[in-house]
Coordinates of C-alpha atoms and ligand atoms in Angstrom, one line a residue:
X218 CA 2.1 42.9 212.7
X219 CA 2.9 45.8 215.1
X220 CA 4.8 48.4 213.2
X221 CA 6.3 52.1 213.6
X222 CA 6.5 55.0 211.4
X223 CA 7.9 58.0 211.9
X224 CA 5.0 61.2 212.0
X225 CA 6.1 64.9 211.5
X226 CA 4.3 67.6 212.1
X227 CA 5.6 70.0 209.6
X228 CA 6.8 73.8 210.5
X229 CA 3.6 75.3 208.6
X230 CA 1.2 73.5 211.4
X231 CA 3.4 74.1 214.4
X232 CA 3.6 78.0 213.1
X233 CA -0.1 77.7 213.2
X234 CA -0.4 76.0 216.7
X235 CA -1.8 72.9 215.8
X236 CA 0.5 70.1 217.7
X237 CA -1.9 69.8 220.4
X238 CA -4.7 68.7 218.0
X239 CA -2.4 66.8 215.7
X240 CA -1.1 65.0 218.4
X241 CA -4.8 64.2 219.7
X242 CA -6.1 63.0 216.3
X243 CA -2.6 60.7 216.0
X244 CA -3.7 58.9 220.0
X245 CA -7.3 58.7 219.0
X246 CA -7.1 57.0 216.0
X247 CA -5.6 54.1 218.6
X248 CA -2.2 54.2 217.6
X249 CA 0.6 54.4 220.6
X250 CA 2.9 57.1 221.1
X251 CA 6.3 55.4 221.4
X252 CA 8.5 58.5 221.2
X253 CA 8.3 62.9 220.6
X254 CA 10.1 65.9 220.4
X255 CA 10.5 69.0 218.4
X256 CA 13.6 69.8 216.9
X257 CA 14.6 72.1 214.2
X258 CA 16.4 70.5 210.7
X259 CA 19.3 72.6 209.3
X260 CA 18.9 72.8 205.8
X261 CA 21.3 69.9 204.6
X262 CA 19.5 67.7 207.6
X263 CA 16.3 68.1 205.6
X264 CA 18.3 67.4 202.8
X265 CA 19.3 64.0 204.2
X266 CA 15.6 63.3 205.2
X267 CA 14.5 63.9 201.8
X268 CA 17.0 62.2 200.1
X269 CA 15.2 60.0 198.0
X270 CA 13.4 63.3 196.4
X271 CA 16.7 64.8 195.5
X272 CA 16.0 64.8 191.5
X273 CA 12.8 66.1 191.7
X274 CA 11.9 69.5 190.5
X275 CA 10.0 70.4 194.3
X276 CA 12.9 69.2 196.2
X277 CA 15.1 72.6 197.0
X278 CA 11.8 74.6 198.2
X279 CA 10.4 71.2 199.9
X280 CA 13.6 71.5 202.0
X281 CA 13.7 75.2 202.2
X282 CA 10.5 74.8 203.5
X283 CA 11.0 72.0 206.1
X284 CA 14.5 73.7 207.9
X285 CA 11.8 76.8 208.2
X286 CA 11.2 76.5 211.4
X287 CA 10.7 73.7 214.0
X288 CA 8.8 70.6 213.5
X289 CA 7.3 67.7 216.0
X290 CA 8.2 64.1 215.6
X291 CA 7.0 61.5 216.9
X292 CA 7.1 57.5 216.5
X293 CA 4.0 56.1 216.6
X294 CA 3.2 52.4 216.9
X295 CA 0.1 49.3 216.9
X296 CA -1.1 46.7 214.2
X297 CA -0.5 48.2 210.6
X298 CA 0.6 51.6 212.3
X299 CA 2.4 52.9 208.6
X300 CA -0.8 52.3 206.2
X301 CA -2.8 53.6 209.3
X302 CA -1.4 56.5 209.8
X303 CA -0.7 57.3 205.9
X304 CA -5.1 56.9 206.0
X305 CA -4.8 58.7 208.5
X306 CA -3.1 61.8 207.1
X307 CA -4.8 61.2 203.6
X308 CA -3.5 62.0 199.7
X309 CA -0.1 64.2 199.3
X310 CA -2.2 66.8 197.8
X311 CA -4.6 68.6 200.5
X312 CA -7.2 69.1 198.3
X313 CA -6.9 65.5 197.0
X314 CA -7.0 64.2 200.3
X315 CA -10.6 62.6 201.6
X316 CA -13.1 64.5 204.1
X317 CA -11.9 64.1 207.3
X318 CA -8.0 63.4 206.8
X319 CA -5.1 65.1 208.7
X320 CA -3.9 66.8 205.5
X321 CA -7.2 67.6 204.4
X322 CA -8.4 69.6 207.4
X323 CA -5.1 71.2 208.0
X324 CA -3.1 71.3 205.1
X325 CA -2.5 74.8 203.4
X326 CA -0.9 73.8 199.7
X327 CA 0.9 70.6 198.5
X328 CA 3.9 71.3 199.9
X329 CA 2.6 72.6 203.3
X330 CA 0.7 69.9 204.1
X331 CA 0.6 69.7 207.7
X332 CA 1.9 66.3 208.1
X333 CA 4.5 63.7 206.9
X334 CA 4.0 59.7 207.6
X335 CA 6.6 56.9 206.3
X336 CA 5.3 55.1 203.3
X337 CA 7.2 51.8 203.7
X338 CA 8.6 49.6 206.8
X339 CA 12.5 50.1 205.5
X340 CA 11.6 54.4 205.0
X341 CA 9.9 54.1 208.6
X342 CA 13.5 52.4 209.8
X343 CA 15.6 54.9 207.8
X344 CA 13.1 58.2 209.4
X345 CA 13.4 57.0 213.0
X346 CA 17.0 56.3 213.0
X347 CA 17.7 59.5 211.4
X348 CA 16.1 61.7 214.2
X349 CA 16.2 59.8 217.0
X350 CA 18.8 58.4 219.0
X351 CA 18.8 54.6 220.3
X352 CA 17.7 56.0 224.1
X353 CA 15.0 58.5 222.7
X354 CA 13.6 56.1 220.6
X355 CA 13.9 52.9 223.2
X356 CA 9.6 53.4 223.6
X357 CA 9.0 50.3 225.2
X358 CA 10.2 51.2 228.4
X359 CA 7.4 54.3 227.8
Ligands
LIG643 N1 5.7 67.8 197.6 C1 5.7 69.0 196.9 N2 5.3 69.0 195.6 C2 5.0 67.8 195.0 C3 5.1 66.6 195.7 C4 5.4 66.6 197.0 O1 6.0 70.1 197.5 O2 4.7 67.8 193.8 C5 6.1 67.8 199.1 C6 5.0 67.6 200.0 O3 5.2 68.3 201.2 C7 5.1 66.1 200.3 C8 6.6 65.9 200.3 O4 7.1 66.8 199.3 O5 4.5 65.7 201.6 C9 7.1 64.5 200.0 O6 6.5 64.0 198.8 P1 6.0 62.5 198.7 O7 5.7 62.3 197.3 O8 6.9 61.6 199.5 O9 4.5 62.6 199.5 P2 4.1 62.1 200.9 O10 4.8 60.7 201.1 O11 4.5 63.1 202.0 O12 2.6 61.9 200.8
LIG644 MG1 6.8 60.2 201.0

């Protein structure tokens, strides 16, 4: 089934100048680029994002850390694009995450991780619809 999910590039790996490559890895592993920008979060926006991690002890610096400065999103879409991509990017923990994988190669610690990917078709509707609009998003005219 052709799918979308919602990739970040997350303010540690912009800082470090690392979209172009990210963005190259993201195309070469054959998945479509459907929509991208960069945009900054306010805090409370990264608040929103991260809803579903509001209990959880990491939640206030994850945040703190993700209005820091500005990020890259981007839709990406093919054939299983969310479990893809989330191989793609590899384990939540850098140093967890297998040879070869986004966060592994470019991740700094396990909260600056270089990269976020939707983990579920309904999180990858939530993500888009969050940060983009109906005309940004509206790829297939792309
Ligand atoms: N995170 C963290 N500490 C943790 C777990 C997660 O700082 O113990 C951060 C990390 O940046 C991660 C994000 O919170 O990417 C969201 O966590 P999730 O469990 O959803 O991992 P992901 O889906 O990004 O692999
Ligand atoms: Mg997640």
């Amino acid at each position: 089934m052709i799918e979308r999910t919602l990739a970040l590039i997350k303010p540690d790996a912009v800082a470090r100048g690392l979209v172009g490559e990210l963005l190259a890895q993201m195309q070469g592993s054959g998945l479509r680029l459907a929509a991208l920008k960069m945009i900054r979060l306010s805090k409370a926006q990264a608040e929103t994002f991260y809803a579903v991690h509001r209990d959880r002890p990491f939640f206030e610096s994850l945040t703190r850390y993700m209005s820091s400065g500005p990020i890259v999103c981007a839709i990406l879409e093919g054939e299983d694009a969310i479990r893809r991509y989330r191989d793609l990017m590899g384990a939540t923990n850098p140093k967890e995450a297998a040879e070869g994988t986004l966060r592994r190669r470019y991740g700094v610690s396990l909260e600056a991780n270089a990269v976020h990917g939707s983990d579920a078709p309904e999180t990858a509707v939530f993500e888009i619809s969050f940060l983009f609009s109906g005309l940004e998003s509206g790829g297939e005219r792309l």
